[in-house]
């Protein structure tokens, strides 16, 4: 039997840690498989995706900037992909393309691993950002039982669009810059923007308005300790970095393509930290 084949499609994709995650699990579980990074420009996305099953791929992860187009290519969407309109996992099966969003559960799993979520959820969560990642996070927070979610985004129209998408939950838009209104009484702050990522400016927020008991989460994982997390730690907040979500969102993908449900372990985290140092 030939090796099973999967990968990640993005533009650019060289910085992705997904090959390190899946490569680690393939070795760990002794599975004959290959996981490759595939740089695909937006204008070629559809043609490349439809060609992959013909080349023997079991499926691919989809990353920036393809998560929204991927939702339109998939013939079948799971519930979280439908709710977010974004897909980060494609599975090719018997001529069909199945699209899922495993970022939602990935964020939820990481949150549960890091904090006592029930206690945090009694107070509002603040989500900074309104892109594809923010959609997954708002859904995960609503499902985790957060009573209220405040959305703050530089471009307010996108914040309103996001709030509208989840109109059955208590989502409110707070104007960018009105940090006292956003942070008062909050139980959790999440950076769902790309700010703070290597090569981008830091997310510079005056978190002194945030209650000390609030937890702070960042979806950025390169660097793993962002300026936001450093200042939050210094101010006495509990923090969660972006590696947890990244590792957990990969679990259903690996299981779908390679047939084993892999474990997220401290050894995997250590391996990824090594990769980040090398990059
Ligand atoms: P993703 O799918 O990763 O969420 P995205 O859809 O491009 O990517 O969204 C990026 C998010 O980062 C958006 O919320 C964006 O804010 P805008 O909607 O105003 O563009 C936010 N973002 C990126 N650069 C920013 C900056 N310099 N200042 C504030 N927000 C920024």
XYZ file of N, CA and C and ligand atoms in Angstrom:
868
model
N 0.847 -1.195 0.000
C 0.000 0.000 0.000
C 0.880 1.242 0.000
N 0.498 2.247 -0.810
C 1.327 3.456 -0.852
C 1.054 4.328 0.368
N 1.990 5.243 0.630
C 1.847 6.153 1.766
C 0.608 7.017 1.604
N -0.033 7.323 2.734
C -1.141 8.278 2.674
C -0.569 9.672 2.562
N -1.315 10.517 1.848
C -0.787 11.833 1.511
C -1.764 12.922 1.958
N -1.220 13.947 2.648
C -2.043 15.100 3.051
C -1.134 16.320 3.103
N -1.710 17.492 3.379
C -0.872 18.686 3.409
C -1.633 19.910 3.862
N -0.970 21.054 3.723
C -1.599 22.331 4.058
C -1.452 23.267 2.866
N -2.562 23.896 2.499
C -2.583 24.816 1.370
C -2.722 26.232 1.900
N -1.795 27.108 1.558
C -1.843 28.500 2.011
C -1.037 29.372 1.073
N -1.051 30.684 1.330
C -0.285 31.614 0.481
C 0.083 32.838 1.280
N 1.238 32.935 1.865
C 2.340 31.959 1.825
C 2.068 30.836 2.821
N 2.906 29.793 2.776
C 2.654 28.661 3.666
C 3.941 28.171 4.351
N 5.047 28.792 3.959
C 6.356 28.348 4.469
C 6.475 28.431 5.980
N 5.710 29.349 6.580
C 5.811 29.561 8.035
C 4.925 28.594 8.826
N 4.133 27.774 8.123
C 3.161 26.921 8.819
C 3.850 25.865 9.689
N 3.292 25.653 10.881
C 3.816 24.598 11.762
C 3.080 23.269 11.554
N 2.070 23.272 10.671
C 1.288 22.042 10.483
C 2.143 20.857 10.020
N 3.108 21.055 9.094
C 3.948 19.899 8.733
C 4.703 19.330 9.939
N 5.119 20.203 10.857
C 5.828 19.712 12.059
C 4.879 18.909 12.950
N 3.633 19.370 13.086
C 2.661 18.666 13.944
C 2.353 17.280 13.358
N 1.978 17.256 12.081
C 1.569 15.974 11.483
C 2.767 15.041 11.307
N 3.920 15.636 11.003
C 5.145 14.828 10.883
C 5.477 14.159 12.214
N 5.299 14.908 13.299
C 5.563 14.362 14.643
C 4.636 13.179 14.918
N 3.347 13.363 14.636
C 2.379 12.287 14.917
C 2.611 11.083 13.997
N 2.964 11.322 12.737
C 3.222 10.182 11.831
C 4.345 9.311 12.394
N 5.402 9.973 12.889
C 6.521 9.222 13.486
C 6.071 8.536 14.770
N 5.370 9.293 15.611
C 4.934 8.816 16.924
C 4.069 7.556 16.804
N 3.182 7.534 15.809
C 2.249 6.411 15.684
C 2.710 5.399 14.625
N 3.904 5.595 14.075
C 4.457 4.638 13.115
C 3.595 4.476 11.870
N 3.026 5.591 11.398
C 2.138 5.526 10.224
C 2.926 5.917 8.978
N 2.718 5.149 7.920
C 3.369 5.499 6.643
C 2.539 6.577 5.966
N 3.032 7.801 6.033
C 2.278 8.914 5.459
C 3.201 10.096 5.227
N 2.711 11.043 4.453
C 3.487 12.251 4.158
C 2.559 13.449 4.269
N 3.084 14.531 4.852
C 2.298 15.764 4.990
C 3.159 16.902 4.464
N 2.677 17.588 3.434
C 3.506 18.603 2.781
C 2.848 19.984 2.816
N 3.700 21.018 2.733
C 3.206 22.396 2.630
C 3.069 22.746 1.152
N 1.892 23.236 0.750
C 1.634 23.535 -0.659
C 1.308 25.016 -0.830
N 2.267 25.806 -1.346
C 1.962 27.217 -1.591
C 1.080 27.342 -2.836
N -0.123 27.886 -2.662
C -1.056 28.028 -3.786
C -1.615 29.446 -3.778
N -1.440 30.162 -4.891
C -1.945 31.539 -4.994
C -3.472 31.530 -5.074
N -4.108 32.600 -4.576
C -5.581 32.626 -4.542
C -6.217 32.307 -5.892
N -5.654 32.838 -6.974
C -6.296 32.629 -8.285
C -6.228 31.169 -8.748
N -5.354 30.375 -8.130
C -5.230 28.970 -8.532
C -5.892 28.006 -7.549
N -6.472 28.569 -6.495
C -6.938 27.728 -5.376
C -7.912 26.635 -5.831
N -8.974 27.050 -6.523
C -10.010 26.089 -6.892
C -9.450 24.960 -7.763
N -8.671 25.336 -8.777
C -8.126 24.318 -9.691
C -7.193 23.362 -8.952
N -6.370 23.919 -8.058
C -5.427 23.062 -7.324
C -6.166 22.106 -6.398
N -7.175 22.599 -5.704
C -7.908 21.722 -4.770
C -8.570 20.569 -5.520
N -9.171 20.872 -6.662
C -9.861 19.788 -7.374
C -8.874 18.775 -7.963
N -7.617 19.218 -8.149
C -6.603 18.285 -8.682
C -6.025 17.369 -7.596
N -6.065 17.819 -6.338
C -5.377 17.065 -5.280
C -5.889 15.626 -5.101
N -7.209 15.398 -5.096
C -7.654 14.002 -4.953
C -7.144 13.119 -6.098
N -7.005 13.707 -7.295
C -6.519 12.932 -8.454
C -5.065 12.528 -8.266
N -4.363 13.286 -7.404
C -2.949 12.967 -7.157
C -2.778 12.094 -5.926
N -3.897 11.656 -5.368
C -3.809 10.708 -4.253
C -3.891 11.326 -2.870
N -4.185 12.618 -2.782
C -4.293 13.241 -1.460
C -5.574 12.772 -0.750
N -5.432 12.486 0.549
C -6.601 12.130 1.369
C -7.344 13.388 1.804
N -6.623 14.520 1.784
C -7.236 15.788 2.173
C -6.163 16.807 2.477
N -6.589 18.012 2.812
C -5.634 19.068 3.167
C -6.223 19.978 4.238
N -5.307 20.608 4.987
C -5.682 21.775 5.780
C -5.637 22.974 4.861
N -6.460 23.955 5.203
C -6.522 25.178 4.421
C -6.237 26.331 5.364
N -5.323 27.189 4.962
C -5.017 28.328 5.832
C -5.087 29.626 5.034
N -4.685 30.727 5.692
C -4.801 32.069 5.099
C -4.204 32.090 3.699
N -4.851 32.621 2.678
C -6.121 33.352 2.684
C -7.294 32.532 2.139
N -7.232 31.214 2.289
C -8.178 30.353 1.557
C -9.361 29.839 2.383
N -9.462 30.240 3.669
C -10.469 29.588 4.525
C -11.911 29.885 4.089
N -12.153 31.080 3.559
C -13.523 31.387 3.114
C -13.807 30.769 1.741
N -12.901 30.902 0.740
C -13.135 30.220 -0.542
C -13.311 28.709 -0.384
N -12.598 28.108 0.584
C -12.693 26.644 0.764
C -14.121 26.235 1.127
N -14.838 27.130 1.806
C -16.218 26.803 2.198
C -17.130 26.724 0.974
N -16.748 27.402 -0.100
C -17.602 27.359 -1.296
C -17.229 26.182 -2.211
N -16.011 25.663 -2.043
C -15.589 24.530 -2.884
C -16.122 23.209 -2.344
N -16.200 23.100 -1.013
C -16.610 21.834 -0.397
C -18.054 21.509 -0.778
N -18.301 20.246 -1.105
C -19.654 19.822 -1.460
C -20.528 19.681 -0.222
N -19.908 19.294 0.882
C -20.629 19.115 2.149
C -19.870 19.853 3.236
N -20.601 20.564 4.103
C -19.965 21.292 5.202
C -20.445 20.734 6.539
N -19.542 20.661 7.525
C -20.018 20.287 8.862
C -20.658 21.508 9.529
N -21.264 21.307 10.706
C -22.051 22.380 11.329
C -21.208 23.623 11.621
N -19.967 23.406 12.097
C -19.149 24.569 12.463
C -18.671 25.326 11.224
N -18.469 24.611 10.127
C -18.100 25.280 8.872
C -19.278 26.104 8.363
N -20.491 25.547 8.505
C -21.681 26.297 8.080
C -21.845 27.548 8.934
N -21.700 27.388 10.248
C -21.946 28.515 11.161
C -20.906 29.623 10.982
N -19.680 29.256 10.663
C -18.624 30.268 10.533
C -18.430 30.715 9.081
N -18.881 29.901 8.127
C -18.618 30.210 6.716
C -17.147 30.056 6.375
N -16.408 29.340 7.220
C -14.956 29.168 7.011
C -14.582 27.696 7.184
N -13.639 27.262 6.370
C -13.204 25.862 6.378
C -11.687 25.804 6.540
N -11.217 24.982 7.486
C -9.766 24.804 7.607
C -9.352 23.354 7.377
N -10.340 22.502 7.080
C -10.038 21.085 6.872
C -10.883 20.534 5.733
N -10.199 19.978 4.723
C -10.895 19.320 3.616
C -10.547 17.840 3.630
N -11.561 17.013 3.474
C -11.341 15.571 3.373
C -11.900 15.131 2.028
N -11.069 14.411 1.248
C -11.502 13.930 -0.063
C -11.961 12.486 0.106
N -13.207 12.228 -0.218
C -13.732 10.891 0.025
C -14.673 10.489 -1.109
N -14.297 9.451 -1.818
C -15.131 8.873 -2.884
C -15.689 9.943 -3.823
N -14.802 10.797 -4.291
C -15.202 11.804 -5.275
C -15.856 13.036 -4.671
N -16.016 13.045 -3.323
C -16.641 14.219 -2.701
C -15.611 15.008 -1.893
N -15.913 16.292 -1.692
C -15.044 17.137 -0.858
C -15.835 17.560 0.371
N -15.378 17.110 1.539
C -16.056 17.441 2.797
C -15.272 18.559 3.482
N -15.976 19.618 3.864
C -15.308 20.756 4.511
C -15.700 20.857 5.969
N -14.712 21.054 6.841
C -14.989 21.199 8.278
C -14.256 22.424 8.810
N -14.718 22.864 9.972
C -13.977 23.903 10.684
C -13.571 23.329 12.039
N -12.314 22.960 12.161
C -11.851 22.389 13.438
C -11.195 23.446 14.312
N -11.179 24.718 13.834
C -10.647 25.809 14.673
C -11.551 26.050 15.882
N -12.863 25.849 15.690
C -13.823 26.120 16.773
C -13.521 25.190 17.954
N -13.494 23.887 17.673
C -13.227 22.928 18.755
C -11.783 23.051 19.234
N -10.877 23.399 18.322
C -9.470 23.565 18.706
C -9.307 24.657 19.748
N -9.998 25.773 19.541
C -9.921 26.861 20.514
C -10.582 26.433 21.817
N -11.743 25.764 21.713
C -12.457 25.333 22.920
C -11.603 24.356 23.740
N -10.948 23.418 23.064
C -10.118 22.430 23.776
C -8.954 23.115 24.481
N -8.354 24.080 23.796
C -7.218 24.783 24.389
C -7.669 25.600 25.600
N -8.832 26.230 25.476
C -9.377 27.034 26.578
C -9.644 26.142 27.799
N -10.240 24.971 27.536
C -10.558 24.049 28.636
C -9.302 23.522 29.317
N -8.254 23.345 28.520
C -7.003 22.845 29.069
C -6.324 23.917 29.937
N -6.588 25.190 29.621
C -5.852 26.278 30.261
C -6.556 26.860 31.482
N -7.887 26.921 31.455
C -8.623 27.642 32.506
C -9.847 26.843 32.954
N -10.418 27.271 34.107
C -11.747 26.768 34.494
C -12.764 27.647 33.776
N -13.209 27.159 32.619
C -13.963 28.006 31.699
C -15.306 28.437 32.286
N -15.942 27.536 33.029
C -17.257 27.867 33.596
C -17.195 29.133 34.442
N -16.123 29.250 35.208
C -16.003 30.429 36.075
C -15.778 31.692 35.234
N -14.946 31.576 34.199
C -14.686 32.745 33.341
C -15.959 33.184 32.624
N -16.787 32.185 32.256
C -17.941 32.447 31.388
C -19.060 33.231 32.072
N -18.954 33.379 33.391
C -19.971 34.162 34.100
C -19.874 35.634 33.725
N -18.705 36.021 33.220
C -18.503 37.436 32.870
C -18.274 37.548 31.353
N -18.409 38.739 30.798
C -18.272 38.872 29.341
C -16.878 38.499 28.826
N -16.842 37.991 27.600
C -15.571 37.780 26.897
C -15.393 38.924 25.899
N -14.171 39.354 25.717
C -13.863 40.403 24.743
C -13.050 39.770 23.623
N -13.549 39.874 22.405
C -12.817 39.339 21.249
C -12.317 40.521 20.424
N -11.005 40.588 20.231
C -10.430 41.615 19.378
C -10.256 41.002 17.993
N -10.898 41.604 16.983
C -10.798 41.074 15.620
C -12.153 40.620 15.115
N -12.286 40.560 13.785
C -13.567 40.144 13.200
C -13.344 39.388 11.896
N -12.163 38.777 11.747
C -11.866 37.988 10.545
C -12.319 36.545 10.727
N -11.758 35.664 9.896
C -12.140 34.253 9.936
C -11.851 33.615 11.286
N -10.721 33.944 11.881
C -10.363 33.347 13.170
C -11.345 33.789 14.250
N -11.738 35.064 14.189
C -12.674 35.589 15.195
C -14.024 34.873 15.106
N -14.433 34.516 13.897
C -15.710 33.797 13.743
C -15.676 32.492 14.531
N -14.570 31.753 14.382
C -14.448 30.460 15.072
C -14.426 30.675 16.583
N -13.766 31.730 17.016
C -13.619 31.961 18.458
C -14.938 32.390 19.079
N -15.674 33.256 18.401
C -16.973 33.681 18.935
C -17.902 32.476 19.062
N -17.897 31.595 18.072
C -18.747 30.400 18.149
C -18.325 29.519 19.327
N -17.023 29.334 19.495
C -16.531 28.499 20.606
C -16.912 29.122 21.951
N -16.824 30.433 22.063
C -17.143 31.097 23.337
C -18.638 31.009 23.635
N -19.460 31.189 22.600
C -20.916 31.107 22.800
C -21.270 29.704 23.284
N -20.645 28.705 22.658
C -20.932 27.326 23.023
C -20.410 26.990 24.424
N -19.316 27.658 24.816
C -18.744 27.403 26.153
C -19.579 28.066 27.247
N -20.592 28.818 26.838
C -21.530 29.361 27.823
C -21.250 30.793 28.251
N -20.392 31.509 27.528
C -20.155 32.917 27.890
C -21.468 33.680 27.727
N -21.852 34.369 28.790
C -23.143 35.059 28.793
C -23.166 36.187 27.768
N -22.021 36.876 27.643
C -21.974 38.024 26.729
C -20.625 38.040 26.031
N -20.632 38.468 24.771
C -19.389 38.559 24.003
C -19.307 39.969 23.425
N -18.204 40.644 23.704
C -17.990 41.983 23.155
C -16.991 41.877 22.009
N -17.362 42.405 20.860
C -16.496 42.323 19.681
C -15.917 43.702 19.400
N -14.597 43.768 19.296
C -13.924 45.031 19.027
C -13.042 44.834 17.805
N -13.276 45.632 16.764
C -12.469 45.490 15.554
C -12.171 46.861 14.978
N -10.973 46.978 14.398
C -10.574 48.258 13.808
C -11.642 48.751 12.829
N -12.088 47.850 11.938
C -13.125 48.211 10.972
C -14.470 47.813 11.563
N -15.260 48.801 11.961
C -16.454 48.463 12.752
C -17.494 47.700 11.929
N -17.565 47.927 10.596
C -18.560 47.183 9.793
C -18.347 45.680 9.934
N -17.087 45.256 9.952
C -16.818 43.819 10.065
C -17.238 43.297 11.445
N -17.084 44.142 12.465
C -17.512 43.741 13.813
C -19.021 43.542 13.831
N -19.763 44.468 13.200
C -21.229 44.333 13.155
C -21.640 43.100 12.357
N -20.934 42.844 11.255
C -21.226 41.636 10.453
C -21.067 40.379 11.300
N -19.984 40.354 12.082
C -19.711 39.178 12.928
C -20.797 39.033 13.994
N -21.162 40.143 14.621
C -22.209 40.099 15.654
C -23.524 39.613 15.033
N -23.797 40.046 13.802
C -25.022 39.674 13.120
C -25.038 38.167 12.823
N -23.870 37.640 12.466
C -23.767 36.209 12.161
C -24.182 35.362 13.360
N -23.859 35.867 14.559
C -24.195 35.111 15.774
C -25.269 35.854 16.565
N -26.320 36.263 15.871
C -27.316 37.129 16.516
C -28.118 36.404 17.599
N -28.037 35.065 17.616
C -28.742 34.346 18.680
C -27.980 34.351 19.997
N -26.752 34.869 19.967
C -25.996 34.966 21.215
C -25.917 36.450 21.589
N -25.515 36.723 22.820
C -25.454 38.117 23.257
C -24.112 38.728 22.818
N -24.023 39.046 21.514
C -22.802 39.655 20.951
C -23.026 41.148 20.804
N -22.127 41.933 21.342
C -22.250 43.386 21.173
C -20.960 43.937 20.609
N -21.091 44.989 19.802
C -19.909 45.635 19.235
C -19.502 46.798 20.139
N -18.210 46.854 20.454
C -17.665 47.999 21.189
C -16.680 48.692 20.247
N -16.739 50.011 20.212
C -15.895 50.784 19.286
C -14.408 50.586 19.604
N -13.627 50.393 18.557
C -12.162 50.275 18.681
C -11.654 51.520 19.404
N -10.916 51.325 20.477
C -10.379 52.462 21.230
C -11.151 52.736 22.503
N -12.388 52.256 22.585
C -13.156 52.476 23.815
C -12.848 51.329 24.787
N -11.606 51.268 25.214
C -11.138 50.109 25.997
C -11.817 49.991 27.360
N -12.112 51.120 28.047
C -12.826 50.948 29.329
C -14.163 50.232 29.129
N -14.921 50.590 28.078
C -16.228 49.941 27.836
C -16.035 48.468 27.480
N -14.965 48.174 26.738
C -14.730 46.783 26.324
C -14.310 45.913 27.514
N -13.473 46.453 28.382
C -12.803 45.601 29.379
C -13.494 45.526 30.743
N -14.320 46.519 31.076
C -14.929 46.533 32.414
C -15.678 45.223 32.676
N -15.392 44.607 33.800
C -16.065 43.370 34.254
C -15.771 42.150 33.389
N -14.858 42.226 32.434
C -14.645 41.080 31.536
C -13.989 39.909 32.269
N -14.294 38.689 31.781
C -13.676 37.490 32.345
C -12.569 36.946 31.465
N -12.607 37.344 30.183
C -11.630 36.801 29.228
C -11.406 37.812 28.103
N -10.142 37.968 27.726
C -9.784 38.786 26.557
C -9.088 37.871 25.555
N -9.532 37.911 24.303
C -8.895 37.078 23.270
C -8.420 37.971 22.128
N -7.146 37.867 21.772
C -6.685 38.495 20.526
C -6.924 37.531 19.384
N -7.893 37.875 18.507
C -8.174 37.040 17.333
C -7.718 37.740 16.063
N -6.829 38.715 16.189
C -6.237 39.354 15.012
C -4.844 38.758 14.775
N -4.243 39.188 13.686
C -2.883 38.724 13.401
C -1.838 39.648 14.021
N -2.287 40.663 14.755
C -1.326 41.588 15.360
C -0.526 40.886 16.451
N 0.786 41.160 16.451
C 1.658 40.509 17.418
C 2.442 39.373 16.790
N 1.985 38.952 15.594
C 2.692 37.903 14.854
C 4.019 38.455 14.343
N 4.999 37.578 14.239
C 6.305 37.954 13.704
C 6.123 38.779 12.418
N 6.749 39.937 12.344
C 6.654 40.745 11.130
C 5.489 41.728 11.138
N 4.613 41.644 12.138
C 3.477 42.579 12.235
C 3.648 43.411 13.499
N 2.984 44.575 13.556
C 3.088 45.353 14.794
C 2.413 44.626 15.953
N 2.812 44.959 17.193
C 2.162 44.301 18.333
C 0.742 44.815 18.519
N -0.078 44.060 19.234
C -1.412 44.531 19.607
C -1.233 45.324 20.895
N -1.331 46.631 20.758
C -0.978 47.504 21.866
C -2.262 47.968 22.559
N -2.655 47.257 23.595
C -3.911 47.583 24.280
C -3.630 48.030 25.708
N -4.356 49.021 26.194
C -4.188 49.410 27.597
C -4.967 48.461 28.508
N -4.338 47.328 28.864
C -5.108 46.311 29.589
C -5.280 46.665 31.067
N -4.846 47.869 31.455
C -5.064 48.266 32.855
C -6.558 48.382 33.185
N -7.407 48.467 32.164
C -8.853 48.519 32.424
C -9.449 47.118 32.618
N -8.623 46.094 32.398
C -9.113 44.715 32.493
C -9.014 44.245 33.953
N -10.089 43.628 34.504
C -9.979 43.129 35.882
C -8.829 42.125 35.997
N -8.095 42.166 37.101
C -6.937 41.281 37.306
C -7.329 39.798 37.195
N -8.566 39.491 37.551
C -9.005 38.090 37.535
C -9.288 37.588 36.114
N -9.306 38.484 35.141
C -9.597 38.068 33.758
C -8.415 37.300 33.169
N -8.723 36.293 32.349
C -7.673 35.561 31.639
C -7.455 36.215 30.270
N -6.259 36.029 29.720
C -5.924 36.637 28.424
C -5.414 35.545 27.484
N -6.023 35.460 26.293
C -5.638 34.441 25.311
C -5.224 35.115 24.010
N -4.241 34.522 23.356
C -3.776 35.048 22.071
C -3.783 33.901 21.078
N -4.295 34.140 19.848
C -4.246 33.054 18.865
C -2.914 33.041 18.125
N -2.141 34.124 18.276
C -0.821 34.167 17.636
C 0.106 33.176 18.339
N 0.887 32.391 17.551
C 1.799 31.434 18.181
C 3.257 31.645 17.756
N 3.474 32.595 16.873
C 4.861 32.902 16.478
C 5.076 34.414 16.541
N 5.623 34.932 17.631
C 6.240 34.230 18.768
C 5.180 33.690 19.725
N 5.600 32.717 20.519
C 4.632 32.084 21.408
C 4.271 33.011 22.569
N 5.240 33.780 23.028
C 4.963 34.794 24.053
C 4.877 36.151 23.357
N 3.676 36.572 23.022
C 3.500 37.849 22.327
C 3.642 38.993 23.340
N 3.763 40.204 22.803
C 3.852 41.374 23.685
C 2.601 41.464 24.559
N 1.438 41.124 23.980
C 0.182 41.156 24.748
C 0.257 40.188 25.931
N 0.714 38.965 25.680
C 0.765 37.970 26.752
C 1.803 38.348 27.807
N 2.908 38.930 27.356
C 3.946 39.343 28.317
C 3.394 40.414 29.250
N 2.738 41.423 28.657
C 2.244 42.497 29.524
C 1.101 41.999 30.404
N 0.304 41.061 29.890
C -0.780 40.497 30.709
C -0.205 39.715 31.894
N 0.833 38.940 31.621
C 1.469 38.167 32.703
C 2.049 39.093 33.759
N 2.709 40.145 33.265
C 3.306 41.105 34.200
C 2.249 41.749 35.083
N 1.042 41.919 34.510
C -0.039 42.557 35.281
C -0.794 41.538 36.140
N -0.346 40.278 36.111
C -0.930 39.269 37.002
C -2.067 38.460 36.404
N -2.286 38.550 35.081
C -3.358 37.761 34.452
C -2.866 36.352 34.143
N -3.794 35.395 34.140
C -3.477 34.063 33.613
C -3.536 34.151 32.086
N -2.653 33.457 31.395
C -2.591 33.611 29.940
C -2.609 32.256 29.222
N -3.008 32.317 27.947
C -3.013 31.124 27.084
C -2.429 31.547 25.733
N -1.438 30.809 25.254
C -0.846 31.179 23.964
C -1.553 30.442 22.814
N -1.132 30.733 21.584
C -1.828 30.211 20.410
C -1.448 28.786 20.018
N -0.433 28.207 20.678
C -0.014 26.849 20.273
C -1.074 25.801 20.593
N -1.806 26.016 21.680
C -2.829 25.037 22.088
C -3.892 24.879 21.017
N -4.415 26.005 20.531
C -5.450 25.948 19.496
C -4.897 25.276 18.237
N -3.654 25.646 17.890
C -3.040 25.086 16.684
C -2.919 23.554 16.767
N -2.479 23.076 17.939
C -2.305 21.621 18.085
C -3.666 20.913 18.087
N -4.631 21.484 18.819
C -5.936 20.818 18.936
C -6.724 20.826 17.624
N -6.591 21.908 16.827
C -7.350 21.909 15.565
C -6.813 20.845 14.604
N -5.586 20.397 14.834
C -4.987 19.397 13.935
C -5.465 17.974 14.227
N -6.023 17.751 15.415
C -6.389 16.384 15.827
C -7.414 15.734 14.878
N -8.571 16.386 14.615
C -9.544 15.730 13.725
C -9.027 15.545 12.306
N -8.124 16.426 11.867
C -7.557 16.295 10.519
C -6.735 15.012 10.437
N -5.833 14.843 11.400
C -4.970 13.658 11.398
C -5.822 12.388 11.463
N -6.838 12.430 12.315
C -7.702 11.250 12.470
C -8.433 10.936 11.153
N -8.928 11.991 10.479
C -9.693 11.773 9.241
C -8.812 11.169 8.146
N -7.568 11.626 8.037
C -6.726 11.171 6.915
C -5.949 9.907 7.240
N -5.473 9.810 8.498
C -4.527 8.734 8.816
C -5.122 7.658 9.735
N -6.368 7.875 10.218
C -7.087 6.816 10.916
C -6.751 6.609 12.382
N -5.980 7.495 12.977
C -5.649 7.380 14.406
C -5.951 8.727 15.059
N -6.628 8.719 16.206
C -6.851 9.994 16.902
C -5.606 10.300 17.731
N -4.845 11.337 17.358
C -3.567 11.590 18.029
C -3.752 12.387 19.318
N -2.743 12.309 20.187
C -2.806 13.034 21.461
C -2.013 14.334 21.379
N -2.547 15.358 22.013
C -1.811 16.629 22.160
C -1.032 16.518 23.463
N 0.282 16.548 23.368
C 1.124 16.279 24.534
C 2.141 17.397 24.772
N 2.762 17.376 25.940
C 3.817 18.365 26.217
C 5.014 18.133 25.298
N 5.211 16.865 24.892
C 6.333 16.580 23.980
C 6.092 17.240 22.619
N 4.852 17.187 22.141
C 4.549 17.846 20.858
C 4.779 19.350 20.989
N 4.289 19.936 22.086
C 4.497 21.373 22.305
C 6.004 21.701 22.304
N 6.794 20.874 22.974
C 8.242 21.119 23.045
C 8.856 21.067 21.645
N 8.384 20.112 20.839
C 8.885 19.985 19.466
C 8.572 21.255 18.656
N 7.361 21.788 18.838
C 6.954 22.984 18.090
C 7.737 24.207 18.561
N 7.995 24.273 19.850
C 8.797 25.402 20.362
C 10.192 25.355 19.748
N 10.730 24.144 19.581
C 12.047 23.981 18.941
C 11.993 24.478 17.495
N 10.917 24.090 16.787
C 10.745 24.529 15.386
C 10.704 26.051 15.302
N 9.995 26.676 16.241
C 9.856 28.135 16.212
C 11.209 28.809 16.436
N 12.018 28.205 17.295
C 13.343 28.773 17.553
C 14.220 28.681 16.310
N 14.036 27.572 15.570
C 14.836 27.317 14.371
C 14.443 28.266 13.240
N 13.147 28.667 13.205
C 12.617 29.465 12.067
C 13.254 30.852 12.008
P -8.058 35.786 9.773
O -8.840 34.889 8.876
O -6.724 35.232 10.181
O -8.838 36.266 10.953
P -8.457 38.292 8.388
O -9.834 37.888 7.955
O -7.601 39.015 7.411
O -7.622 37.051 8.866
O -8.603 39.185 9.722
C -7.524 39.802 10.334
C -7.999 40.560 11.574
O -6.889 41.306 12.102
C -9.098 41.588 11.287
O -9.927 41.688 12.421
C -8.284 42.876 11.083
O -8.991 44.063 11.317
P -9.796 44.798 10.112
O -11.085 44.033 9.957
O -9.983 46.177 10.576
O -8.906 44.695 8.894
C -7.224 42.688 12.153
N -6.051 43.528 11.886
C -5.049 43.280 11.004
N -4.127 44.279 11.021
C -4.566 45.186 11.949
C -4.052 46.432 12.461
N -2.895 46.950 12.013
N -4.759 47.063 13.427
C -5.933 46.543 13.894
N -6.466 45.372 13.459
C -5.798 44.692 12.507
